[in-house]
Amino acid sequence: MAVSQGICLLGATGSIGTSTLDIIAQHPDRFHLVSAVAHSNVDKMAAICERFAPRSVVMTDADAAEQLAQRIAHLPVTVASSADDLDAIVSAPEVDQVMAAIMGFAGLRPTLAAIRAGKRILLANKESLVTAGKLFMAEVAKHEVLLLPIDSEHNAIYQSLPQSQQGAMLKDVDKLLLTASGGPFRTWSMAQMQDVTPEQACAHPNWSMGQKISVDSASLMNKGLELIEACWLFGVTPEQVDVVVHPQSIIHSMVSYNDGSVIAQMGNPDMRVPIAYGMTWPERVTTQVAPLNLFQIARLDFEAPDLTRFPNLRLASEAWYAGGTAMATLNAANEVAVAAFLQRQIGFLDIAKVNEKVLELSPVGQVNDLSVVFAADEQARTCAAEVIASRSYT
């Protein structure tokens, strides 16, 4: 019988966190929750502490940490809130695996701390690779950690490669085929998308996700970030990755080989599958996800992405080729633009316009250390806020 693995869950109250906890609950003999991190959702974190009894939790919002400490005072759980506390819990000796599911740029620092502590990394935070891919992968190699991608697309590619070799393009692979649902506006015209509301953008047809990632999916920025992530994970360039719009989200991604073969990973859209695969690799466990019924699916459709209606995918490729801090700049601009859209300060189509303007205005620096990435991120956020305030993106 496998020894129970200690899990540190970064982003415990989000959708990935919820699915991870479900896998832990299904396999209590294999996994136990050592620690958990969230921003400010006291109710959800209190429920997690009651059910899974972690040793320590971090709420990155100090007021939320204080409220949680009072709420669970009867439990033997340490509650903290500082960045140093966050680094400490991912590095704790009783932690075997770290699920890196904190949304956005905020997930970079604790994930790097977990790598340096030699933990198995279950990477659900694509922004870590987007903003600091060169440094990130260098740390993975230096500390010889096992990095398993949790995004369904990258997890599918990982499963479709022989030996699941990360970090190097295999000589017999022709292309990686990264699938995209197309989001809720796949068939909409530019005129129709002009008046999109946040509620419409967050209504993904296939996946249950948070607001920010749902908007990114609707604008195809999520696929752009995944394109950059795939380049770092598998040692390829955007020319070696084809984005394929596949509305049913049944084929999660594919690998095309130079002999004409294509290997695909398929399944019902449920994040418990890639999460369980990452947690138990190289084994597999049950997930309570319904098996795929091909007769019920009946058909699978594929189409090319429209870069005119969804320019964020083009911007991601351009940022990759620009190199250096360009990818961190794009990510920061997009986070600011999406937040502004959700607050109804700009329109849906303005998100890509803001991103392009910030890329145009921001110098590209060489990423030699993490401080450069943080500086580029801060500068891009300031620039994006100014661009939005002045409406200079129009």
mmCIF file of C-alpha atoms in Angstrom:
data_model
loop_
_atom_site.group_PDB
_atom_site.id
_atom_site.type_symbol
_atom_site.label_atom_id
_atom_site.label_comp_id
_atom_site.label_asym_id
_atom_site.label_seq_id
_atom_site.Cartn_x
_atom_site.Cartn_y
_atom_site.Cartn_z
ATOM 1 C CA MET A 1 0.000 0.000 0.000
ATOM 2 C CA ALA A 2 1.261 3.482 -0.916
ATOM 3 C CA VAL A 3 2.374 5.745 1.940
ATOM 4 C CA SER A 4 -0.051 8.610 2.535
ATOM 5 C CA GLN A 5 1.165 11.772 0.822
ATOM 6 C CA GLY A 6 0.985 15.129 2.595
ATOM 7 C CA ILE A 7 -0.656 17.805 0.431
ATOM 8 C CA CYS A 8 -0.181 21.564 0.622
ATOM 9 C CA LEU A 9 -3.060 23.198 -1.255
ATOM 10 C CA LEU A 10 -2.448 26.695 -2.625
ATOM 11 C CA GLY A 11 -5.764 28.180 -3.699
ATOM 12 C CA ALA A 12 -7.869 25.928 -1.492
ATOM 13 C CA THR A 13 -11.194 27.728 -1.902
ATOM 14 C CA GLY A 14 -11.164 27.949 -5.713
ATOM 15 C CA SER A 15 -12.458 25.431 -8.235
ATOM 16 C CA ILE A 16 -9.145 23.548 -8.488
ATOM 17 C CA GLY A 17 -8.888 23.498 -4.716
ATOM 18 C CA THR A 18 -12.396 22.073 -4.398
ATOM 19 C CA SER A 19 -11.642 19.300 -6.900
ATOM 20 C CA THR A 20 -8.345 18.502 -5.174
ATOM 21 C CA LEU A 21 -10.097 18.176 -1.832
ATOM 22 C CA ASP A 22 -12.589 15.819 -3.453
ATOM 23 C CA ILE A 23 -9.743 13.523 -4.570
ATOM 24 C CA ILE A 24 -8.229 13.652 -1.068
ATOM 25 C CA ALA A 25 -11.626 12.756 0.418
ATOM 26 C CA GLN A 26 -12.047 9.847 -2.007
ATOM 27 C CA HIS A 27 -8.603 8.414 -1.137
ATOM 28 C CA PRO A 28 -7.916 9.116 2.560
ATOM 29 C CA ASP A 29 -5.476 6.194 2.671
ATOM 30 C CA ARG A 30 -3.298 7.833 0.003
ATOM 31 C CA PHE A 31 -3.516 11.565 0.797
ATOM 32 C CA HIS A 32 -3.958 13.914 3.720
ATOM 33 C CA LEU A 33 -4.164 17.712 3.809
ATOM 34 C CA VAL A 34 -1.203 19.209 5.673
ATOM 35 C CA SER A 35 -1.796 22.870 4.862
ATOM 36 C CA ALA A 36 -4.035 25.146 2.816
ATOM 37 C CA VAL A 37 -3.880 28.683 1.473
ATOM 38 C CA ALA A 38 -6.616 31.083 0.369
ATOM 39 C CA HIS A 39 -7.077 34.820 0.091
ATOM 40 C CA SER A 40 -10.204 35.888 1.958
ATOM 41 C CA ASN A 41 -12.974 33.271 1.838
ATOM 42 C CA VAL A 42 -13.338 32.606 5.548
ATOM 43 C CA ASP A 43 -16.483 30.464 5.264
ATOM 44 C CA LYS A 44 -14.964 27.990 2.814
ATOM 45 C CA MET A 45 -11.643 27.787 4.644
ATOM 46 C CA ALA A 46 -13.385 27.195 7.971
ATOM 47 C CA ALA A 47 -15.322 24.321 6.409
ATOM 48 C CA ILE A 48 -12.072 22.879 5.011
ATOM 49 C CA CYS A 49 -10.450 23.044 8.438
ATOM 50 C CA GLU A 50 -13.422 21.325 10.060
ATOM 51 C CA ARG A 51 -13.457 18.483 7.540
ATOM 52 C CA PHE A 52 -9.774 17.926 6.675
ATOM 53 C CA ALA A 53 -7.986 19.136 9.843
ATOM 54 C CA PRO A 54 -4.855 20.648 8.258
ATOM 55 C CA ARG A 55 -1.993 21.566 10.579
ATOM 56 C CA SER A 56 -1.742 25.121 9.274
ATOM 57 C CA VAL A 57 -3.489 27.543 6.944
ATOM 58 C CA VAL A 58 -2.600 30.910 5.475
ATOM 59 C CA MET A 59 -5.128 33.592 4.557
ATOM 60 C CA THR A 60 -3.269 36.203 2.533
ATOM 61 C CA ASP A 61 -5.816 38.823 3.611
ATOM 62 C CA ALA A 62 -4.870 39.762 7.192
ATOM 63 C CA ASP A 63 -8.435 40.594 8.259
ATOM 64 C CA ALA A 64 -9.654 37.251 6.928
ATOM 65 C CA ALA A 65 -6.879 35.479 8.826
ATOM 66 C CA GLU A 66 -7.996 37.116 12.067
ATOM 67 C CA GLN A 67 -11.630 36.182 11.446
ATOM 68 C CA LEU A 68 -10.694 32.593 10.626
ATOM 69 C CA ALA A 69 -8.528 32.247 13.728
ATOM 70 C CA GLN A 70 -11.503 33.239 15.895
ATOM 71 C CA ARG A 71 -13.864 30.979 13.948
ATOM 72 C CA ILE A 72 -11.745 27.835 14.342
ATOM 73 C CA ALA A 73 -10.201 28.551 17.736
ATOM 74 C CA HIS A 74 -11.475 25.141 18.899
ATOM 75 C CA LEU A 75 -9.333 23.354 16.284
ATOM 76 C CA PRO A 76 -5.587 22.626 16.501
ATOM 77 C CA VAL A 77 -4.917 24.625 13.325
ATOM 78 C CA THR A 78 -2.332 27.398 13.070
ATOM 79 C CA VAL A 79 -3.566 30.438 11.119
ATOM 80 C CA ALA A 80 -1.151 32.920 9.544
ATOM 81 C CA SER A 81 -1.181 35.587 6.823
ATOM 82 C CA SER A 82 2.304 36.770 5.837
ATOM 83 C CA ALA A 83 4.298 35.924 2.709
ATOM 84 C CA ASP A 84 6.996 34.396 4.903
ATOM 85 C CA ASP A 85 4.395 32.134 6.524
ATOM 86 C CA LEU A 86 3.315 31.089 3.039
ATOM 87 C CA ASP A 87 6.872 30.165 2.064
ATOM 88 C CA ALA A 88 7.246 28.235 5.307
ATOM 89 C CA ILE A 89 4.200 26.008 4.878
ATOM 90 C CA VAL A 90 5.056 24.975 1.291
ATOM 91 C CA SER A 91 8.550 24.067 2.491
ATOM 92 C CA ALA A 92 7.469 22.094 5.570
ATOM 93 C CA PRO A 93 9.032 18.604 5.784
ATOM 94 C CA GLU A 94 5.651 16.870 6.175
ATOM 95 C CA VAL A 95 4.533 18.213 2.767
ATOM 96 C CA ASP A 96 5.156 15.838 -0.145
ATOM 97 C CA GLN A 97 3.126 17.539 -2.884
ATOM 98 C CA VAL A 98 2.135 21.154 -3.505
ATOM 99 C CA MET A 99 -0.948 21.920 -5.577
ATOM 100 C CA ALA A 100 -0.123 25.345 -7.022
ATOM 101 C CA ALA A 101 -3.589 26.719 -7.785
ATOM 102 C CA ILE A 102 -3.367 30.321 -6.607
ATOM 103 C CA MET A 103 -4.789 32.442 -9.390
ATOM 104 C CA GLY A 104 -2.574 34.840 -11.313
ATOM 105 C CA PHE A 105 0.881 36.294 -10.704
ATOM 106 C CA ALA A 106 0.458 35.918 -6.926
ATOM 107 C CA GLY A 107 1.097 32.187 -7.301
ATOM 108 C CA LEU A 108 4.689 32.596 -8.518
ATOM 109 C CA ARG A 109 6.575 33.150 -5.262
ATOM 110 C CA PRO A 110 5.119 30.266 -3.195
ATOM 111 C CA THR A 111 5.452 27.864 -6.133
ATOM 112 C CA LEU A 112 9.142 28.722 -6.490
ATOM 113 C CA ALA A 113 9.558 28.202 -2.729
ATOM 114 C CA ALA A 114 8.015 24.737 -3.088
ATOM 115 C CA ILE A 115 10.354 23.893 -5.964
ATOM 116 C CA ARG A 116 13.380 24.951 -3.933
ATOM 117 C CA ALA A 117 12.134 22.735 -1.109
ATOM 118 C CA GLY A 118 12.108 19.742 -3.476
ATOM 119 C CA LYS A 119 8.354 19.070 -3.442
ATOM 120 C CA ARG A 120 6.333 17.396 -6.200
ATOM 121 C CA ILE A 121 4.752 20.333 -8.013
ATOM 122 C CA LEU A 122 1.208 20.035 -9.334
ATOM 123 C CA LEU A 123 1.083 23.155 -11.473
ATOM 124 C CA ALA A 124 -2.351 24.676 -11.995
ATOM 125 C CA ASN A 125 -1.046 28.252 -12.005
ATOM 126 C CA LYS A 126 -0.058 28.947 -15.605
ATOM 127 C CA GLU A 127 1.015 32.514 -14.806
ATOM 128 C CA SER A 128 4.125 31.223 -13.008
ATOM 129 C CA LEU A 129 5.467 29.858 -16.286
ATOM 130 C CA VAL A 130 4.113 32.710 -18.388
ATOM 131 C CA THR A 131 5.818 35.421 -16.354
ATOM 132 C CA ALA A 132 9.054 33.706 -15.360
ATOM 133 C CA GLY A 133 9.289 30.566 -17.486
ATOM 134 C CA LYS A 134 13.061 30.620 -18.019
ATOM 135 C CA LEU A 135 13.828 31.068 -14.327
ATOM 136 C CA PHE A 136 11.049 28.708 -13.288
ATOM 137 C CA MET A 137 12.211 25.801 -15.439
ATOM 138 C CA ALA A 138 15.840 26.427 -14.414
ATOM 139 C CA GLU A 139 14.798 25.997 -10.768
ATOM 140 C CA VAL A 140 12.887 22.812 -11.633
ATOM 141 C CA ALA A 141 16.032 21.390 -13.257
ATOM 142 C CA LYS A 142 18.359 22.591 -10.513
ATOM 143 C CA HIS A 143 16.326 21.022 -7.711
ATOM 144 C CA GLU A 144 15.362 17.940 -9.765
ATOM 145 C CA VAL A 145 11.698 18.161 -8.804
ATOM 146 C CA LEU A 146 8.850 16.392 -10.527
ATOM 147 C CA LEU A 147 6.633 18.968 -12.217
ATOM 148 C CA LEU A 148 3.237 17.728 -13.354
ATOM 149 C CA PRO A 149 0.940 20.088 -15.299
ATOM 150 C CA ILE A 150 -2.645 20.169 -14.048
ATOM 151 C CA ASP A 151 -4.278 22.328 -16.729
ATOM 152 C CA SER A 152 -6.345 19.784 -18.638
ATOM 153 C CA GLU A 153 -4.631 20.599 -21.940
ATOM 154 C CA HIS A 154 -1.060 20.312 -20.732
ATOM 155 C CA ASN A 155 -1.913 17.290 -18.651
ATOM 156 C CA ALA A 156 -3.323 15.689 -21.824
ATOM 157 C CA ILE A 157 -0.114 16.436 -23.739
ATOM 158 C CA TYR A 158 1.913 15.019 -20.848
ATOM 159 C CA GLN A 159 -0.134 11.827 -21.008
ATOM 160 C CA SER A 160 0.234 11.647 -24.799
ATOM 161 C CA LEU A 161 4.041 11.884 -24.835
ATOM 162 C CA PRO A 162 6.130 8.725 -24.372
ATOM 163 C CA GLN A 163 7.647 8.660 -20.899
ATOM 164 C CA SER A 164 5.936 12.040 -20.359
ATOM 165 C CA GLN A 165 9.215 13.822 -20.915
ATOM 166 C CA GLN A 166 8.976 17.426 -19.828
ATOM 167 C CA GLY A 167 11.265 20.229 -20.905
ATOM 168 C CA ALA A 168 12.481 18.811 -24.223
ATOM 169 C CA MET A 169 10.824 18.340 -27.589
ATOM 170 C CA LEU A 170 11.076 14.692 -28.588
ATOM 171 C CA LYS A 171 12.716 14.055 -31.959
ATOM 172 C CA ASP A 172 9.754 12.056 -33.267
ATOM 173 C CA VAL A 173 7.110 14.663 -32.362
ATOM 174 C CA ASP A 174 5.864 16.941 -35.136
ATOM 175 C CA LYS A 175 3.473 19.249 -33.276
ATOM 176 C CA LEU A 176 1.506 19.705 -30.085
ATOM 177 C CA LEU A 177 -2.204 20.256 -30.712
ATOM 178 C CA LEU A 178 -3.631 22.424 -27.937
ATOM 179 C CA THR A 179 -7.411 22.267 -27.868
ATOM 180 C CA ALA A 180 -9.693 25.179 -26.947
ATOM 181 C CA SER A 181 -13.426 25.145 -26.331
ATOM 182 C CA GLY A 182 -13.766 28.504 -28.063
ATOM 183 C CA GLY A 183 -15.643 29.882 -25.073
ATOM 184 C CA PRO A 184 -19.171 31.288 -24.998
ATOM 185 C CA PHE A 185 -18.596 33.686 -27.932
ATOM 186 C CA ARG A 186 -17.089 31.255 -30.414
ATOM 187 C CA THR A 187 -19.776 31.979 -33.020
ATOM 188 C CA TRP A 188 -20.414 35.630 -32.137
ATOM 189 C CA SER A 189 -19.557 38.505 -34.465
ATOM 190 C CA MET A 190 -17.464 41.500 -33.407
ATOM 191 C CA ALA A 191 -20.666 43.555 -33.337
ATOM 192 C CA GLN A 192 -22.331 41.058 -30.991
ATOM 193 C CA MET A 193 -19.301 40.975 -28.677
ATOM 194 C CA GLN A 194 -19.287 44.764 -28.408
ATOM 195 C CA ASP A 195 -21.936 44.678 -25.673
ATOM 196 C CA VAL A 196 -20.912 41.501 -23.812
ATOM 197 C CA THR A 197 -21.578 41.646 -20.061
ATOM 198 C CA PRO A 198 -19.402 40.126 -17.332
ATOM 199 C CA GLU A 199 -22.204 37.659 -16.605
ATOM 200 C CA GLN A 200 -22.173 36.431 -20.203
ATOM 201 C CA ALA A 201 -18.381 36.173 -20.275
ATOM 202 C CA CYS A 202 -18.337 34.118 -17.074
ATOM 203 C CA ALA A 203 -20.899 31.592 -18.372
ATOM 204 C CA HIS A 204 -18.509 29.003 -19.824
ATOM 205 C CA PRO A 205 -20.335 26.291 -21.792
ATOM 206 C CA ASN A 206 -18.258 23.324 -20.554
ATOM 207 C CA TRP A 207 -16.193 24.120 -17.460
ATOM 208 C CA SER A 208 -16.956 25.486 -13.998
ATOM 209 C CA MET A 209 -14.276 28.086 -13.285
ATOM 210 C CA GLY A 210 -13.666 31.343 -11.445
ATOM 211 C CA GLN A 211 -14.495 34.744 -12.942
ATOM 212 C CA LYS A 212 -11.034 35.719 -14.131
ATOM 213 C CA ILE A 213 -10.213 32.464 -15.887
ATOM 214 C CA SER A 214 -13.730 32.364 -17.377
ATOM 215 C CA VAL A 215 -13.213 35.805 -18.940
ATOM 216 C CA ASP A 216 -9.778 34.691 -20.177
ATOM 217 C CA SER A 217 -11.384 31.654 -21.771
ATOM 218 C CA ALA A 218 -14.005 33.828 -23.440
ATOM 219 C CA SER A 219 -11.323 36.142 -24.897
ATOM 220 C CA LEU A 220 -8.950 33.227 -25.737
ATOM 221 C CA MET A 221 -6.301 34.839 -23.520
ATOM 222 C CA ASN A 222 -6.432 31.692 -21.438
ATOM 223 C CA LYS A 223 -5.374 29.744 -24.518
ATOM 224 C CA GLY A 224 -2.674 32.304 -25.214
ATOM 225 C CA LEU A 225 -1.273 31.838 -21.721
ATOM 226 C CA GLU A 226 -1.510 28.067 -22.195
ATOM 227 C CA LEU A 227 0.398 28.391 -25.463
ATOM 228 C CA ILE A 228 3.254 30.109 -23.620
ATOM 229 C CA GLU A 229 3.035 27.548 -20.820
ATOM 230 C CA ALA A 230 3.262 24.670 -23.305
ATOM 231 C CA CYS A 231 6.373 26.197 -24.860
ATOM 232 C CA TRP A 232 8.154 26.222 -21.489
ATOM 233 C CA LEU A 233 6.882 22.848 -20.306
ATOM 234 C CA PHE A 234 7.712 20.921 -23.462
ATOM 235 C CA GLY A 235 10.603 22.883 -24.923
ATOM 236 C CA VAL A 236 8.851 24.105 -28.080
ATOM 237 C CA THR A 237 8.079 27.387 -29.849
ATOM 238 C CA PRO A 238 4.637 28.705 -30.847
ATOM 239 C CA GLU A 239 5.290 27.446 -34.386
ATOM 240 C CA GLN A 240 5.312 23.912 -32.991
ATOM 241 C CA VAL A 241 1.949 24.340 -31.265
ATOM 242 C CA ASP A 242 -1.361 24.438 -33.133
ATOM 243 C CA VAL A 243 -4.395 25.742 -31.246
ATOM 244 C CA VAL A 244 -7.466 23.762 -32.303
ATOM 245 C CA VAL A 245 -10.955 24.963 -31.368
ATOM 246 C CA HIS A 246 -12.928 21.930 -30.213
ATOM 247 C CA PRO A 247 -16.314 23.006 -28.781
ATOM 248 C CA GLN A 248 -17.176 19.715 -27.052
ATOM 249 C CA SER A 249 -14.031 19.772 -24.822
ATOM 250 C CA ILE A 250 -13.836 15.977 -25.018
ATOM 251 C CA ILE A 251 -10.348 15.778 -26.545
ATOM 252 C CA HIS A 252 -8.244 17.753 -24.089
ATOM 253 C CA SER A 253 -5.171 17.980 -26.350
ATOM 254 C CA MET A 254 -3.155 15.885 -28.784
ATOM 255 C CA VAL A 255 0.372 15.130 -29.929
ATOM 256 C CA SER A 256 1.070 14.773 -33.647
ATOM 257 C CA TYR A 257 4.025 12.539 -34.544
ATOM 258 C CA ASN A 258 6.210 12.668 -37.631
ATOM 259 C CA ASP A 259 4.941 9.291 -38.879
ATOM 260 C CA GLY A 260 1.420 10.700 -39.239
ATOM 261 C CA SER A 261 0.092 9.337 -35.948
ATOM 262 C CA VAL A 262 -1.879 11.554 -33.581
ATOM 263 C CA ILE A 263 -2.335 10.534 -29.939
ATOM 264 C CA ALA A 264 -5.150 12.229 -28.041
ATOM 265 C CA GLN A 265 -6.265 12.190 -24.417
ATOM 266 C CA MET A 266 -10.047 12.182 -24.104
ATOM 267 C CA GLY A 267 -12.583 12.274 -21.320
ATOM 268 C CA ASN A 268 -15.553 14.132 -19.909
ATOM 269 C CA PRO A 269 -14.596 17.704 -18.915
ATOM 270 C CA ASP A 270 -13.886 17.341 -15.196
ATOM 271 C CA MET A 271 -10.748 18.681 -13.501
ATOM 272 C CA ARG A 272 -10.663 15.778 -11.051
ATOM 273 C CA VAL A 273 -9.119 13.643 -13.808
ATOM 274 C CA PRO A 274 -5.916 15.676 -14.410
ATOM 275 C CA ILE A 275 -5.670 16.466 -10.698
ATOM 276 C CA ALA A 276 -5.801 12.793 -9.713
ATOM 277 C CA TYR A 277 -3.351 11.915 -12.486
ATOM 278 C CA GLY A 278 -0.862 14.463 -11.155
ATOM 279 C CA MET A 279 -1.290 13.386 -7.547
ATOM 280 C CA THR A 280 -0.838 9.665 -8.247
ATOM 281 C CA TRP A 281 1.498 9.606 -11.289
ATOM 282 C CA PRO A 282 2.691 7.143 -12.537
ATOM 283 C CA GLU A 283 -0.335 5.282 -11.140
ATOM 284 C CA ARG A 284 -4.025 6.037 -11.655
ATOM 285 C CA VAL A 285 -6.911 6.015 -9.182
ATOM 286 C CA THR A 286 -10.675 6.243 -9.417
ATOM 287 C CA THR A 287 -12.129 9.771 -9.532
ATOM 288 C CA GLN A 288 -15.915 9.240 -9.617
ATOM 289 C CA VAL A 289 -15.920 10.982 -13.000
ATOM 290 C CA ALA A 290 -18.415 9.373 -15.377
ATOM 291 C CA PRO A 291 -16.755 7.331 -18.154
ATOM 292 C CA LEU A 292 -16.898 8.809 -21.627
ATOM 293 C CA ASN A 293 -19.836 7.596 -23.701
ATOM 294 C CA LEU A 294 -18.828 8.082 -27.345
ATOM 295 C CA PHE A 295 -22.264 7.071 -28.607
ATOM 296 C CA GLN A 296 -23.817 9.827 -26.531
ATOM 297 C CA ILE A 297 -21.238 12.372 -27.707
ATOM 298 C CA ALA A 298 -21.879 11.286 -31.306
ATOM 299 C CA ARG A 299 -19.634 13.887 -32.942
ATOM 300 C CA LEU A 300 -16.447 15.866 -32.390
ATOM 301 C CA ASP A 301 -15.942 19.215 -34.166
ATOM 302 C CA PHE A 302 -12.731 21.115 -34.849
ATOM 303 C CA GLU A 303 -11.993 24.527 -36.315
ATOM 304 C CA ALA A 304 -9.185 27.064 -36.507
ATOM 305 C CA PRO A 305 -9.225 30.011 -34.068
ATOM 306 C CA ASP A 306 -10.216 33.406 -35.471
ATOM 307 C CA LEU A 307 -7.376 35.775 -34.575
ATOM 308 C CA THR A 308 -9.320 38.803 -35.799
ATOM 309 C CA ARG A 309 -12.154 38.313 -33.320
ATOM 310 C CA PHE A 310 -9.823 36.931 -30.634
ATOM 311 C CA PRO A 311 -6.496 38.818 -30.940
ATOM 312 C CA ASN A 312 -5.241 37.809 -27.477
ATOM 313 C CA LEU A 313 -4.007 34.527 -28.929
ATOM 314 C CA ARG A 314 -1.880 36.441 -31.437
ATOM 315 C CA LEU A 315 -0.567 38.746 -28.689
ATOM 316 C CA ALA A 316 0.564 35.757 -26.632
ATOM 317 C CA SER A 317 2.581 34.384 -29.538
ATOM 318 C CA GLU A 318 4.109 37.809 -30.182
ATOM 319 C CA ALA A 319 5.048 38.156 -26.506
ATOM 320 C CA TRP A 320 6.766 34.765 -26.590
ATOM 321 C CA TYR A 321 8.894 35.750 -29.578
ATOM 322 C CA ALA A 322 9.652 39.160 -28.035
ATOM 323 C CA GLY A 323 11.018 37.222 -25.062
ATOM 324 C CA GLY A 324 12.344 38.632 -21.802
ATOM 325 C CA THR A 325 9.773 40.536 -19.776
ATOM 326 C CA ALA A 326 7.202 40.765 -22.584
ATOM 327 C CA MET A 327 5.264 37.755 -21.312
ATOM 328 C CA ALA A 328 5.113 39.120 -17.753
ATOM 329 C CA THR A 329 3.968 42.447 -19.197
ATOM 330 C CA LEU A 330 1.159 40.811 -21.162
ATOM 331 C CA ASN A 331 0.010 38.796 -18.169
ATOM 332 C CA ALA A 332 -0.058 41.846 -15.880
ATOM 333 C CA ALA A 333 -1.866 44.007 -18.428
ATOM 334 C CA ASN A 334 -4.469 41.306 -18.914
ATOM 335 C CA GLU A 335 -5.092 40.896 -15.178
ATOM 336 C CA VAL A 336 -5.717 44.631 -14.874
ATOM 337 C CA ALA A 337 -7.877 44.732 -18.010
ATOM 338 C CA VAL A 338 -10.009 41.755 -16.949
ATOM 339 C CA ALA A 339 -10.549 43.301 -13.511
ATOM 340 C CA ALA A 340 -11.643 46.532 -15.194
ATOM 341 C CA PHE A 341 -14.058 44.620 -17.435
ATOM 342 C CA LEU A 342 -15.544 42.751 -14.473
ATOM 343 C CA GLN A 343 -16.063 46.152 -12.796
ATOM 344 C CA ARG A 344 -17.745 47.388 -16.024
ATOM 345 C CA GLN A 345 -15.097 50.060 -16.581
ATOM 346 C CA ILE A 346 -14.216 48.801 -20.081
ATOM 347 C CA GLY A 347 -15.906 46.606 -22.678
ATOM 348 C CA PHE A 348 -15.098 42.987 -23.455
ATOM 349 C CA LEU A 349 -13.350 43.791 -26.742
ATOM 350 C CA ASP A 350 -11.316 46.476 -24.958
ATOM 351 C CA ILE A 351 -9.420 43.817 -22.987
ATOM 352 C CA ALA A 352 -7.289 42.848 -25.978
ATOM 353 C CA LYS A 353 -6.876 46.512 -26.975
ATOM 354 C CA VAL A 354 -5.507 47.359 -23.531
ATOM 355 C CA ASN A 355 -3.182 44.351 -23.644
ATOM 356 C CA GLU A 356 -1.820 45.353 -27.061
ATOM 357 C CA LYS A 357 -1.322 48.985 -26.042
ATOM 358 C CA VAL A 358 0.571 48.051 -22.881
ATOM 359 C CA LEU A 359 2.818 45.680 -24.847
ATOM 360 C CA GLU A 360 3.492 48.486 -27.306
ATOM 361 C CA LEU A 361 4.390 50.977 -24.565
ATOM 362 C CA SER A 362 6.480 48.658 -22.352
ATOM 363 C CA PRO A 363 10.202 48.091 -22.945
ATOM 364 C CA VAL A 364 11.361 44.473 -23.056
ATOM 365 C CA GLY A 365 14.060 43.621 -20.531
ATOM 366 C CA GLN A 366 16.134 40.507 -20.047
ATOM 367 C CA VAL A 367 14.933 38.178 -17.291
ATOM 368 C CA ASN A 368 18.090 37.471 -15.320
ATOM 369 C CA ASP A 369 16.499 37.237 -11.885
ATOM 370 C CA LEU A 370 13.095 37.323 -10.274
ATOM 371 C CA SER A 371 13.317 40.992 -9.291
ATOM 372 C CA VAL A 372 13.192 41.899 -12.995
ATOM 373 C CA VAL A 373 9.953 39.954 -13.377
ATOM 374 C CA PHE A 374 8.358 41.659 -10.369
ATOM 375 C CA ALA A 375 9.452 45.080 -11.640
ATOM 376 C CA ALA A 376 8.030 44.391 -15.112
ATOM 377 C CA ASP A 377 4.779 43.194 -13.569
ATOM 378 C CA GLU A 378 4.429 46.333 -11.443
ATOM 379 C CA GLN A 379 5.306 48.632 -14.343
ATOM 380 C CA ALA A 380 2.808 46.915 -16.652
ATOM 381 C CA ARG A 381 0.011 47.164 -14.085
ATOM 382 C CA THR A 382 0.649 50.894 -13.680
ATOM 383 C CA CYS A 383 0.747 51.330 -17.452
ATOM 384 C CA ALA A 384 -2.483 49.357 -17.923
ATOM 385 C CA ALA A 385 -4.278 51.435 -15.297
ATOM 386 C CA GLU A 386 -3.133 54.644 -17.033
ATOM 387 C CA VAL A 387 -4.157 53.326 -20.449
ATOM 388 C CA ILE A 388 -7.614 52.438 -19.133
ATOM 389 C CA ALA A 389 -8.055 55.753 -17.335
ATOM 390 C CA SER A 390 -7.027 57.784 -20.400
ATOM 391 C CA ARG A 391 -8.900 55.528 -22.859
ATOM 392 C CA SER A 392 -5.752 55.676 -25.004
ATOM 393 C CA TYR A 393 -6.304 52.117 -26.250
ATOM 394 C CA THR A 394 -9.139 53.168 -28.579
#
